[in-house]
Amino acid sequence: MTLQPRRPSPAYGPRNRNRPVNASDTTSSPPTSVRVWFLTCTSIFWFSHYTYVPILAPYAEHQGGSFSLIGIVVSAYGFAQLLLRLPLGLYSDRIGRRKPFITLGLLSAGVAGMVLALSPSPEWMIVARFVSGISACSWVAFTVLYSGYYPPGQTTRAMGHISFVNGLSIMSSTYLGGWLADHYGWLAPFWASAGFGVLGTFVSLGTSESRVPVHGTLSLNASREILRHPTLIWSSIAASLGMYTVFTSSFGFLPNFALTLGATKTDLGTLSALTLLCGSVAGLSASRLALPLLGPRYAIVVAYGIVTLVTATIPHATEVWQLFVLQALSGLCRGTAYPIMMSLAIHGISERDKATAMGFFQAVYSAGMFLGPLVAGQIGSWMGYTMLFSSSAIVAAVSVLASLKLPRRLDG
């Protein structure tokens, strides 16, 4: 038998990088170069969002912001996503396109970084973070487009890959942000973020997209049917409660608490980087280790159970190195749970409805991103760090209960 040379997929050949095609053309995975280019774009996207995060809350405090005002600055990011992620998913499914939202998301991330750099007060930082939240809504398009590069049975693998890049990029960018602030001042991370946004806008133009069947109209009845899936509902609720704890600790008030223990700005970047490195490694291995060992339901339960204990321990730390240990453990657990929940969000959903389902999932977990720092900021201003983190641990415990509500059939 003579082996014939493999011909490039018609959807992803070099002459068709930007040509929308029918989804039926994408039954096989695209060339590695296409996936690498897309993941490079994904990496730049997260650099544009997280380079300044380690110093965001401390800088807002430096600008004269109170606990409550800092909470609003941090929560504005989640509030924008709470409002807009589901509508974006619905509209993306309606027109059968993902790529335009990716390009616009990167462009608006650059604008947000520039506005943060030029903000004369914490109030202006709220506006900039809201714009950054609008940009982050395009993560719906990123995840759905990349999952479409793989056969339906490999969704968890695809989510593991993009979650790994997500975590690794956030890790690298937060470390970079702390280093930039230490060596070049408070504003350097914001300007770097703006630069990444502009760079990513151009890179996104070279990503490949497959056109999916369109709805033609936005049907609320059809959307309700999609959003009634119990797996989607409970994975979204568990993720939202998990995000509450992330945005009150790692991406919220943990850097401020670390400063009270004597941490430097570089330490803040290292703290975030270590957390995210552990999360990235765990996310990449979730489909090979946690899933076969525990199944999706109990993998999430165990992960969030450990996060509960870690969060409750944070205010009792007396040395910076103790925070490093706690956050590394927290990162491993969150990194295990997140890609599993993302894959569950679109489990059993047709290709043409995946952006709607993912938009709902990300909108619901954005509620945690919004409410976490807002509520915790108020608690912290009234009762200090101990109650701030203790209340967050209670929310993490509720996420364990929500995970137990996932359908038992998922565990086979």
mmCIF file of C-alpha atoms in Angstrom:
data_model
loop_
_atom_site.group_PDB
_atom_site.id
_atom_site.type_symbol
_atom_site.label_atom_id
_atom_site.label_comp_id
_atom_site.label_asym_id
_atom_site.label_seq_id
_atom_site.Cartn_x
_atom_site.Cartn_y
_atom_site.Cartn_z
ATOM 1 C CA MET A 1 0.000 0.000 0.000
ATOM 2 C CA THR A 2 1.336 3.431 -0.923
ATOM 3 C CA LEU A 3 1.024 6.105 1.743
ATOM 4 C CA GLN A 4 -0.316 9.365 0.388
ATOM 5 C CA PRO A 5 1.112 12.616 1.751
ATOM 6 C CA ARG A 6 -1.200 14.307 4.201
ATOM 7 C CA ARG A 7 -2.950 17.279 2.641
ATOM 8 C CA PRO A 8 -3.577 20.397 4.733
ATOM 9 C CA SER A 9 -7.057 20.804 6.168
ATOM 10 C CA PRO A 10 -9.123 23.076 3.898
ATOM 11 C CA ALA A 11 -10.151 25.076 6.918
ATOM 12 C CA TYR A 12 -6.644 25.814 8.121
ATOM 13 C CA GLY A 13 -4.312 25.800 5.132
ATOM 14 C CA PRO A 14 -1.901 28.680 4.667
ATOM 15 C CA ARG A 15 -4.144 30.326 2.088
ATOM 16 C CA ASN A 16 -7.153 30.083 4.361
ATOM 17 C CA ARG A 17 -5.870 31.333 7.705
ATOM 18 C CA ASN A 18 -8.547 34.022 7.924
ATOM 19 C CA ARG A 19 -11.284 32.460 5.793
ATOM 20 C CA PRO A 20 -14.441 31.547 7.747
ATOM 21 C CA VAL A 21 -15.546 28.055 6.793
ATOM 22 C CA ASN A 22 -18.337 25.689 7.650
ATOM 23 C CA ALA A 23 -17.882 23.868 10.938
ATOM 24 C CA SER A 24 -18.070 20.551 9.158
ATOM 25 C CA ASP A 25 -14.631 21.249 7.722
ATOM 26 C CA THR A 26 -13.066 21.139 11.169
ATOM 27 C CA THR A 27 -13.619 17.535 12.140
ATOM 28 C CA SER A 28 -9.852 17.114 12.553
ATOM 29 C CA SER A 29 -7.540 19.243 14.640
ATOM 30 C CA PRO A 30 -5.858 22.150 12.834
ATOM 31 C CA PRO A 31 -2.090 22.203 12.276
ATOM 32 C CA THR A 32 0.046 22.795 15.340
ATOM 33 C CA SER A 33 1.109 26.199 13.991
ATOM 34 C CA VAL A 34 -2.510 27.400 14.046
ATOM 35 C CA ARG A 35 -2.977 26.353 17.657
ATOM 36 C CA VAL A 36 0.373 27.822 18.711
ATOM 37 C CA TRP A 37 -0.489 31.164 17.075
ATOM 38 C CA PHE A 38 -3.856 31.221 18.814
ATOM 39 C CA LEU A 39 -2.343 30.350 22.192
ATOM 40 C CA THR A 40 0.265 33.081 21.669
ATOM 41 C CA CYS A 41 -2.583 35.533 21.150
ATOM 42 C CA THR A 42 -4.228 34.147 24.290
ATOM 43 C CA SER A 43 -1.027 34.683 26.264
ATOM 44 C CA ILE A 44 -0.724 38.311 25.169
ATOM 45 C CA PHE A 45 -4.377 38.851 26.093
ATOM 46 C CA TRP A 46 -3.708 37.847 29.688
ATOM 47 C CA PHE A 47 -0.476 39.858 29.841
ATOM 48 C CA SER A 48 -2.545 42.906 28.916
ATOM 49 C CA HIS A 49 -4.919 42.197 31.819
ATOM 50 C CA TYR A 50 -2.685 41.067 34.662
ATOM 51 C CA THR A 51 0.657 42.850 34.409
ATOM 52 C CA TYR A 52 -0.588 45.484 36.854
ATOM 53 C CA VAL A 53 -2.772 43.289 39.112
ATOM 54 C CA PRO A 54 -0.165 42.715 41.897
ATOM 55 C CA ILE A 55 0.080 46.450 42.498
ATOM 56 C CA LEU A 56 -3.491 47.489 41.603
ATOM 57 C CA ALA A 57 -4.969 47.449 45.117
ATOM 58 C CA PRO A 58 -1.787 48.802 46.779
ATOM 59 C CA TYR A 59 -1.601 51.589 44.166
ATOM 60 C CA ALA A 60 -5.256 52.480 44.771
ATOM 61 C CA GLU A 61 -4.416 52.686 48.484
ATOM 62 C CA HIS A 62 -1.337 54.771 47.624
ATOM 63 C CA GLN A 63 -3.678 57.121 45.734
ATOM 64 C CA GLY A 64 -5.741 57.611 48.886
ATOM 65 C CA GLY A 65 -8.358 54.906 48.431
ATOM 66 C CA SER A 66 -10.118 53.394 51.446
ATOM 67 C CA PHE A 67 -10.871 49.666 51.863
ATOM 68 C CA SER A 68 -14.340 50.251 50.417
ATOM 69 C CA LEU A 69 -13.078 52.246 47.444
ATOM 70 C CA ILE A 70 -10.354 49.695 46.714
ATOM 71 C CA GLY A 71 -13.051 47.024 46.738
ATOM 72 C CA ILE A 72 -15.004 48.956 44.103
ATOM 73 C CA VAL A 73 -11.871 49.388 41.948
ATOM 74 C CA VAL A 74 -11.228 45.646 41.987
ATOM 75 C CA SER A 75 -14.892 44.650 41.609
ATOM 76 C CA ALA A 76 -15.585 46.916 38.607
ATOM 77 C CA TYR A 77 -13.725 44.341 36.505
ATOM 78 C CA GLY A 78 -16.175 41.608 37.445
ATOM 79 C CA PHE A 79 -19.230 43.874 37.247
ATOM 80 C CA ALA A 80 -18.645 44.597 33.558
ATOM 81 C CA GLN A 81 -18.365 40.879 32.859
ATOM 82 C CA LEU A 82 -21.480 40.097 34.877
ATOM 83 C CA LEU A 83 -23.437 42.490 32.667
ATOM 84 C CA LEU A 84 -21.976 41.674 29.261
ATOM 85 C CA ARG A 85 -20.642 38.124 29.017
ATOM 86 C CA LEU A 86 -23.971 36.400 28.385
ATOM 87 C CA PRO A 87 -25.138 38.972 25.785
ATOM 88 C CA LEU A 88 -21.775 38.591 24.042
ATOM 89 C CA GLY A 89 -22.176 34.819 23.948
ATOM 90 C CA LEU A 90 -25.710 35.107 22.579
ATOM 91 C CA TYR A 91 -24.655 37.545 19.874
ATOM 92 C CA SER A 92 -21.580 35.495 18.972
ATOM 93 C CA ASP A 93 -23.788 32.431 18.444
ATOM 94 C CA ARG A 94 -26.233 34.504 16.441
ATOM 95 C CA ILE A 95 -23.648 35.643 13.890
ATOM 96 C CA GLY A 96 -21.487 32.507 14.097
ATOM 97 C CA ARG A 97 -18.282 34.491 14.712
ATOM 98 C CA ARG A 98 -15.718 34.568 17.536
ATOM 99 C CA LYS A 99 -12.654 36.315 16.123
ATOM 100 C CA PRO A 100 -14.014 39.918 15.983
ATOM 101 C CA PHE A 101 -14.691 39.803 19.721
ATOM 102 C CA ILE A 102 -11.123 38.643 20.378
ATOM 103 C CA THR A 103 -9.664 41.559 18.421
ATOM 104 C CA LEU A 104 -11.927 44.119 20.102
ATOM 105 C CA GLY A 105 -11.146 42.586 23.496
ATOM 106 C CA LEU A 106 -7.415 43.080 23.056
ATOM 107 C CA LEU A 107 -7.863 46.619 21.796
ATOM 108 C CA SER A 108 -9.996 47.595 24.793
ATOM 109 C CA ALA A 109 -7.452 45.980 27.156
ATOM 110 C CA GLY A 110 -4.837 48.355 25.769
ATOM 111 C CA VAL A 111 -7.164 51.307 26.316
ATOM 112 C CA ALA A 112 -7.810 50.212 29.914
ATOM 113 C CA GLY A 113 -4.082 50.019 30.667
ATOM 114 C CA MET A 114 -3.545 53.513 29.295
ATOM 115 C CA VAL A 115 -6.433 54.980 31.321
ATOM 116 C CA LEU A 116 -5.087 53.342 34.497
ATOM 117 C CA ALA A 117 -1.669 54.886 33.873
ATOM 118 C CA LEU A 118 -3.243 58.315 33.443
ATOM 119 C CA SER A 119 -5.770 58.024 36.307
ATOM 120 C CA PRO A 120 -5.389 60.950 38.739
ATOM 121 C CA SER A 121 -7.508 59.273 41.448
ATOM 122 C CA PRO A 122 -9.014 55.914 42.490
ATOM 123 C CA GLU A 123 -12.347 57.027 41.019
ATOM 124 C CA TRP A 124 -10.824 57.097 37.536
ATOM 125 C CA MET A 125 -9.323 53.685 38.200
ATOM 126 C CA ILE A 126 -12.871 52.363 38.598
ATOM 127 C CA VAL A 127 -13.669 53.537 35.061
ATOM 128 C CA ALA A 128 -10.515 51.918 33.694
ATOM 129 C CA ARG A 129 -11.217 48.625 35.431
ATOM 130 C CA PHE A 130 -14.735 48.599 34.020
ATOM 131 C CA VAL A 131 -13.242 48.960 30.526
ATOM 132 C CA SER A 132 -10.838 46.139 31.366
ATOM 133 C CA GLY A 133 -13.835 44.043 32.384
ATOM 134 C CA ILE A 134 -15.483 44.714 29.027
ATOM 135 C CA SER A 135 -12.298 43.470 27.396
ATOM 136 C CA ALA A 136 -12.296 40.320 29.533
ATOM 137 C CA CYS A 137 -15.753 39.428 28.190
ATOM 138 C CA SER A 138 -14.001 38.282 25.024
ATOM 139 C CA TRP A 139 -12.661 35.295 26.989
ATOM 140 C CA VAL A 140 -15.970 33.683 25.992
ATOM 141 C CA ALA A 141 -14.858 33.849 22.362
ATOM 142 C CA PHE A 142 -11.320 32.655 23.164
ATOM 143 C CA THR A 143 -12.452 29.504 24.957
ATOM 144 C CA VAL A 144 -15.198 28.531 22.517
ATOM 145 C CA LEU A 145 -13.051 29.139 19.431
ATOM 146 C CA TYR A 146 -10.164 27.096 20.826
ATOM 147 C CA SER A 147 -12.415 24.235 21.948
ATOM 148 C CA GLY A 148 -13.665 24.083 18.347
ATOM 149 C CA TYR A 149 -10.140 23.147 17.236
ATOM 150 C CA TYR A 150 -10.645 19.736 18.908
ATOM 151 C CA PRO A 151 -13.149 16.868 18.548
ATOM 152 C CA PRO A 152 -16.042 16.974 21.087
ATOM 153 C CA GLY A 153 -14.539 14.155 23.161
ATOM 154 C CA GLN A 154 -11.386 16.195 23.821
ATOM 155 C CA THR A 155 -13.016 19.311 25.292
ATOM 156 C CA THR A 156 -11.414 18.875 28.725
ATOM 157 C CA ARG A 157 -8.019 18.479 27.040
ATOM 158 C CA ALA A 158 -8.587 21.679 25.049
ATOM 159 C CA MET A 159 -9.708 23.541 28.172
ATOM 160 C CA GLY A 160 -6.652 22.210 30.002
ATOM 161 C CA HIS A 161 -4.340 23.574 27.300
ATOM 162 C CA ILE A 162 -5.893 27.030 27.170
ATOM 163 C CA SER A 163 -6.162 27.142 30.978
ATOM 164 C CA PHE A 164 -2.458 26.270 31.190
ATOM 165 C CA VAL A 165 -1.592 29.175 28.894
ATOM 166 C CA ASN A 166 -4.016 31.372 30.821
ATOM 167 C CA GLY A 167 -2.387 30.552 34.150
ATOM 168 C CA LEU A 168 1.197 30.603 32.885
ATOM 169 C CA SER A 169 0.645 33.990 31.247
ATOM 170 C CA ILE A 170 -0.985 35.481 34.323
ATOM 171 C CA MET A 171 1.856 34.070 36.416
ATOM 172 C CA SER A 172 4.527 35.597 34.188
ATOM 173 C CA SER A 173 2.721 38.910 33.812
ATOM 174 C CA THR A 174 2.128 39.373 37.530
ATOM 175 C CA TYR A 175 5.773 38.667 38.294
ATOM 176 C CA LEU A 176 6.754 41.103 35.552
ATOM 177 C CA GLY A 177 4.382 43.700 36.982
ATOM 178 C CA GLY A 178 5.886 43.503 40.455
ATOM 179 C CA TRP A 179 9.396 43.746 39.030
ATOM 180 C CA LEU A 180 8.489 46.720 36.820
ATOM 181 C CA ALA A 181 6.899 48.562 39.744
ATOM 182 C CA ASP A 182 9.953 47.950 41.930
ATOM 183 C CA HIS A 183 12.433 49.160 39.300
ATOM 184 C CA TYR A 184 10.504 51.756 37.278
ATOM 185 C CA GLY A 185 7.738 52.980 39.566
ATOM 186 C CA TRP A 186 4.015 52.485 40.070
ATOM 187 C CA LEU A 187 2.969 53.425 36.530
ATOM 188 C CA ALA A 188 5.268 51.075 34.586
ATOM 189 C CA PRO A 189 2.960 48.010 34.824
ATOM 190 C CA PHE A 190 0.011 50.025 33.504
ATOM 191 C CA TRP A 191 1.931 51.240 30.463
ATOM 192 C CA ALA A 192 3.217 47.716 29.831
ATOM 193 C CA SER A 193 -0.374 46.473 29.893
ATOM 194 C CA ALA A 194 -1.341 49.072 27.305
ATOM 195 C CA GLY A 195 1.529 47.939 25.080
ATOM 196 C CA PHE A 196 0.497 44.289 25.305
ATOM 197 C CA GLY A 197 -3.050 45.232 24.344
ATOM 198 C CA VAL A 198 -1.883 46.975 21.183
ATOM 199 C CA LEU A 199 0.474 44.114 20.274
ATOM 200 C CA GLY A 200 -2.247 41.533 20.824
ATOM 201 C CA THR A 201 -4.678 43.421 18.617
ATOM 202 C CA PHE A 202 -2.382 42.913 15.638
ATOM 203 C CA VAL A 203 -1.582 39.292 16.543
ATOM 204 C CA SER A 204 -5.297 38.468 16.747
ATOM 205 C CA LEU A 205 -5.745 39.392 13.093
ATOM 206 C CA GLY A 206 -3.732 36.292 12.155
ATOM 207 C CA THR A 207 -5.795 33.775 14.151
ATOM 208 C CA SER A 208 -7.887 31.140 12.365
ATOM 209 C CA GLU A 209 -11.623 30.881 12.748
ATOM 210 C CA SER A 210 -14.232 28.394 11.581
ATOM 211 C CA ARG A 211 -17.700 29.738 10.927
ATOM 212 C CA VAL A 212 -20.364 27.796 12.818
ATOM 213 C CA PRO A 213 -24.069 27.434 11.939
ATOM 214 C CA VAL A 214 -25.925 30.613 12.899
ATOM 215 C CA HIS A 215 -29.223 31.081 14.661
ATOM 216 C CA GLY A 216 -30.259 34.061 12.570
ATOM 217 C CA THR A 217 -32.281 35.498 15.464
ATOM 218 C CA LEU A 218 -31.790 35.731 19.192
ATOM 219 C CA SER A 219 -34.383 33.295 20.555
ATOM 220 C CA LEU A 220 -34.945 33.704 24.282
ATOM 221 C CA ASN A 221 -36.896 30.448 24.431
ATOM 222 C CA ALA A 222 -34.020 28.547 22.826
ATOM 223 C CA SER A 223 -31.584 30.234 25.195
ATOM 224 C CA ARG A 224 -33.673 29.228 28.206
ATOM 225 C CA GLU A 225 -33.514 25.610 27.109
ATOM 226 C CA ILE A 226 -29.726 25.767 26.952
ATOM 227 C CA LEU A 227 -29.478 27.448 30.340
ATOM 228 C CA ARG A 228 -31.608 24.792 32.049
ATOM 229 C CA HIS A 229 -28.861 22.174 31.835
ATOM 230 C CA PRO A 230 -28.153 21.194 35.484
ATOM 231 C CA THR A 231 -24.475 20.591 34.721
ATOM 232 C CA LEU A 232 -24.143 24.120 33.345
ATOM 233 C CA ILE A 233 -26.069 25.647 36.253
ATOM 234 C CA TRP A 234 -24.161 23.990 39.094
ATOM 235 C CA SER A 235 -20.721 24.262 37.498
ATOM 236 C CA SER A 236 -21.414 27.989 37.028
ATOM 237 C CA ILE A 237 -22.507 28.467 40.641
ATOM 238 C CA ALA A 238 -19.492 26.563 41.982
ATOM 239 C CA ALA A 239 -17.173 28.606 39.758
ATOM 240 C CA SER A 240 -18.765 31.862 40.924
ATOM 241 C CA LEU A 241 -18.223 31.007 44.578
ATOM 242 C CA GLY A 242 -14.660 29.979 43.746
ATOM 243 C CA MET A 243 -14.031 33.283 41.978
ATOM 244 C CA TYR A 244 -15.311 35.115 45.047
ATOM 245 C CA THR A 245 -12.438 33.657 47.050
ATOM 246 C CA VAL A 246 -9.863 34.349 44.299
ATOM 247 C CA PHE A 247 -10.831 38.002 44.001
ATOM 248 C CA THR A 248 -10.872 38.599 47.744
ATOM 249 C CA SER A 249 -7.473 36.972 48.229
ATOM 250 C CA SER A 250 -4.994 36.427 45.376
ATOM 251 C CA PHE A 251 -6.320 39.193 43.110
ATOM 252 C CA GLY A 252 -7.796 41.313 45.879
ATOM 253 C CA PHE A 253 -6.562 42.036 49.393
ATOM 254 C CA LEU A 254 -3.824 39.432 49.815
ATOM 255 C CA PRO A 255 -1.152 41.813 48.403
ATOM 256 C CA ASN A 256 -2.185 44.479 50.925
ATOM 257 C CA PHE A 257 -2.005 41.925 53.752
ATOM 258 C CA ALA A 258 1.399 40.746 52.499
ATOM 259 C CA LEU A 259 2.707 44.312 52.715
ATOM 260 C CA THR A 260 1.787 44.391 56.415
ATOM 261 C CA LEU A 261 4.067 41.363 56.872
ATOM 262 C CA GLY A 262 6.972 43.173 55.208
ATOM 263 C CA ALA A 263 6.638 42.033 51.584
ATOM 264 C CA THR A 264 8.300 44.079 48.819
ATOM 265 C CA LYS A 265 6.669 44.905 45.473
ATOM 266 C CA THR A 266 8.734 42.151 43.874
ATOM 267 C CA ASP A 267 7.461 39.779 46.569
ATOM 268 C CA LEU A 268 3.919 40.668 45.516
ATOM 269 C CA GLY A 269 4.677 39.688 41.939
ATOM 270 C CA THR A 270 6.405 36.493 43.072
ATOM 271 C CA LEU A 271 3.467 35.597 45.309
ATOM 272 C CA SER A 272 1.022 35.889 42.427
ATOM 273 C CA ALA A 273 3.403 34.126 40.046
ATOM 274 C CA LEU A 274 3.842 31.123 42.342
ATOM 275 C CA THR A 275 0.092 30.769 42.790
ATOM 276 C CA LEU A 276 -0.495 30.843 39.063
ATOM 277 C CA LEU A 277 2.412 28.551 38.207
ATOM 278 C CA CYS A 278 0.927 25.885 40.452
ATOM 279 C CA GLY A 279 -2.491 26.527 38.933
ATOM 280 C CA SER A 280 -1.136 26.213 35.403
ATOM 281 C CA VAL A 281 0.592 22.907 36.066
ATOM 282 C CA ALA A 282 -2.514 21.538 37.777
ATOM 283 C CA GLY A 283 -4.750 22.705 34.924
ATOM 284 C CA LEU A 284 -2.594 20.998 32.319
ATOM 285 C CA SER A 285 -2.674 17.713 34.214
ATOM 286 C CA ALA A 286 -6.303 17.799 35.383
ATOM 287 C CA SER A 287 -7.594 15.591 32.564
ATOM 288 C CA ARG A 288 -4.832 13.010 33.154
ATOM 289 C CA LEU A 289 -4.664 12.875 36.949
ATOM 290 C CA ALA A 290 -7.640 14.322 38.824
ATOM 291 C CA LEU A 291 -10.338 13.172 36.399
ATOM 292 C CA PRO A 292 -9.322 9.479 36.198
ATOM 293 C CA LEU A 293 -8.678 9.333 39.948
ATOM 294 C CA LEU A 294 -11.729 11.149 41.324
ATOM 295 C CA GLY A 295 -14.080 11.957 38.462
ATOM 296 C CA PRO A 296 -15.115 15.553 37.662
ATOM 297 C CA ARG A 297 -17.535 15.972 40.569
ATOM 298 C CA TYR A 298 -15.281 14.849 43.401
ATOM 299 C CA ALA A 299 -12.196 16.450 41.855
ATOM 300 C CA ILE A 300 -13.918 19.829 42.246
ATOM 301 C CA VAL A 301 -15.187 18.979 45.748
ATOM 302 C CA VAL A 302 -11.733 18.002 47.041
ATOM 303 C CA ALA A 303 -10.069 21.008 45.380
ATOM 304 C CA TYR A 304 -12.476 23.537 46.877
ATOM 305 C CA GLY A 305 -12.368 21.802 50.247
ATOM 306 C CA ILE A 306 -8.631 22.450 50.418
ATOM 307 C CA VAL A 307 -9.111 26.040 49.197
ATOM 308 C CA THR A 308 -11.515 26.561 52.116
ATOM 309 C CA LEU A 309 -8.865 25.527 54.648
ATOM 310 C CA VAL A 310 -6.151 27.589 52.964
ATOM 311 C CA THR A 311 -8.277 30.753 52.871
ATOM 312 C CA ALA A 312 -9.195 30.383 56.545
ATOM 313 C CA THR A 313 -5.486 30.096 57.425
ATOM 314 C CA ILE A 314 -4.297 33.225 55.563
ATOM 315 C CA PRO A 315 -4.997 35.838 58.296
ATOM 316 C CA HIS A 316 -3.033 33.757 60.818
ATOM 317 C CA ALA A 317 0.179 33.906 58.775
ATOM 318 C CA THR A 318 2.995 35.827 60.453
ATOM 319 C CA GLU A 319 5.710 35.586 57.773
ATOM 320 C CA VAL A 320 5.663 36.230 54.020
ATOM 321 C CA TRP A 321 7.007 32.731 53.257
ATOM 322 C CA GLN A 322 3.907 31.243 54.872
ATOM 323 C CA LEU A 323 1.761 33.069 52.328
ATOM 324 C CA PHE A 324 3.889 31.566 49.552
ATOM 325 C CA VAL A 325 3.148 28.047 50.818
ATOM 326 C CA LEU A 326 -0.568 28.708 51.257
ATOM 327 C CA GLN A 327 -0.979 30.287 47.846
ATOM 328 C CA ALA A 328 0.942 27.515 46.096
ATOM 329 C CA LEU A 329 -1.469 24.974 47.573
ATOM 330 C CA SER A 330 -4.440 27.147 46.671
ATOM 331 C CA GLY A 331 -3.167 27.498 43.107
ATOM 332 C CA LEU A 332 -2.864 23.729 42.673
ATOM 333 C CA CYS A 333 -6.455 23.225 43.779
ATOM 334 C CA ARG A 334 -7.995 26.038 41.758
ATOM 335 C CA GLY A 335 -5.984 25.017 38.720
ATOM 336 C CA THR A 336 -7.421 21.520 38.982
ATOM 337 C CA ALA A 337 -11.032 22.640 39.358
ATOM 338 C CA TYR A 338 -11.253 25.433 36.780
ATOM 339 C CA PRO A 339 -10.688 23.571 33.460
ATOM 340 C CA ILE A 340 -12.982 20.775 34.629
ATOM 341 C CA MET A 341 -15.760 23.274 35.342
ATOM 342 C CA MET A 342 -15.186 24.995 31.989
ATOM 343 C CA SER A 343 -15.540 21.712 30.136
ATOM 344 C CA LEU A 344 -18.671 20.844 32.135
ATOM 345 C CA ALA A 345 -20.205 24.185 31.145
ATOM 346 C CA ILE A 346 -20.367 23.110 27.496
ATOM 347 C CA HIS A 347 -20.829 19.384 28.160
ATOM 348 C CA GLY A 348 -23.662 18.129 25.954
ATOM 349 C CA ILE A 349 -24.152 21.543 24.285
ATOM 350 C CA SER A 350 -24.283 21.753 20.476
ATOM 351 C CA GLU A 351 -21.492 23.612 18.672
ATOM 352 C CA ARG A 352 -23.782 26.460 17.611
ATOM 353 C CA ASP A 353 -24.893 27.092 21.222
ATOM 354 C CA LYS A 354 -21.542 26.818 22.993
ATOM 355 C CA ALA A 355 -20.870 30.563 23.181
ATOM 356 C CA THR A 356 -24.260 31.068 24.842
ATOM 357 C CA ALA A 357 -23.497 28.356 27.412
ATOM 358 C CA MET A 358 -19.953 29.626 27.984
ATOM 359 C CA GLY A 359 -21.249 33.194 28.182
ATOM 360 C CA PHE A 360 -23.675 32.133 30.914
ATOM 361 C CA PHE A 361 -20.941 30.236 32.776
ATOM 362 C CA GLN A 362 -18.547 33.166 32.665
ATOM 363 C CA ALA A 363 -21.263 35.720 33.485
ATOM 364 C CA VAL A 364 -22.275 33.768 36.590
ATOM 365 C CA TYR A 365 -18.712 33.363 37.814
ATOM 366 C CA SER A 366 -18.211 37.081 37.154
ATOM 367 C CA ALA A 367 -20.746 37.668 39.924
ATOM 368 C CA GLY A 368 -18.158 36.236 42.303
ATOM 369 C CA MET A 369 -15.447 38.435 40.811
ATOM 370 C CA PHE A 370 -17.692 41.473 41.341
ATOM 371 C CA LEU A 371 -19.200 40.708 44.746
ATOM 372 C CA GLY A 372 -16.038 39.246 46.298
ATOM 373 C CA PRO A 373 -13.897 42.380 46.538
ATOM 374 C CA LEU A 374 -16.949 44.616 47.037
ATOM 375 C CA VAL A 375 -18.289 42.691 50.038
ATOM 376 C CA ALA A 376 -14.853 41.814 51.407
ATOM 377 C CA GLY A 377 -13.805 45.455 51.174
ATOM 378 C CA GLN A 378 -16.714 46.437 53.406
ATOM 379 C CA ILE A 379 -16.012 43.615 55.862
ATOM 380 C CA GLY A 380 -12.330 44.547 55.950
ATOM 381 C CA SER A 381 -13.079 48.207 56.624
ATOM 382 C CA TRP A 382 -15.335 47.249 59.537
ATOM 383 C CA MET A 383 -13.510 44.301 61.099
ATOM 384 C CA GLY A 384 -10.048 43.968 59.548
ATOM 385 C CA TYR A 385 -8.175 41.252 57.688
ATOM 386 C CA THR A 386 -9.122 38.318 59.927
ATOM 387 C CA MET A 387 -12.843 38.626 59.244
ATOM 388 C CA LEU A 388 -12.201 39.533 55.605
ATOM 389 C CA PHE A 389 -10.452 36.227 54.883
ATOM 390 C CA SER A 390 -12.615 34.195 57.273
ATOM 391 C CA SER A 391 -15.774 35.300 55.480
ATOM 392 C CA SER A 392 -14.147 34.359 52.180
ATOM 393 C CA ALA A 393 -13.407 30.893 53.589
ATOM 394 C CA ILE A 394 -17.096 30.465 54.405
ATOM 395 C CA VAL A 395 -17.956 31.236 50.776
ATOM 396 C CA ALA A 396 -15.354 28.684 49.665
ATOM 397 C CA ALA A 397 -17.061 26.095 51.873
ATOM 398 C CA VAL A 398 -20.376 26.831 50.155
ATOM 399 C CA SER A 399 -18.659 26.167 46.807
ATOM 400 C CA VAL A 400 -17.988 22.621 48.037
ATOM 401 C CA LEU A 401 -21.716 22.147 48.644
ATOM 402 C CA ALA A 402 -22.524 23.548 45.202
ATOM 403 C CA SER A 403 -20.075 21.104 43.613
ATOM 404 C CA LEU A 404 -21.885 18.210 45.273
ATOM 405 C CA LYS A 405 -25.047 19.253 43.405
ATOM 406 C CA LEU A 406 -23.461 18.391 40.059
ATOM 407 C CA PRO A 407 -25.173 15.358 38.462
ATOM 408 C CA ARG A 408 -23.830 12.061 39.824
ATOM 409 C CA ARG A 409 -23.803 10.564 36.323
ATOM 410 C CA LEU A 410 -20.738 12.704 35.535
ATOM 411 C CA ASP A 411 -18.632 10.349 37.662
ATOM 412 C CA GLY A 412 -19.672 7.421 35.491
#
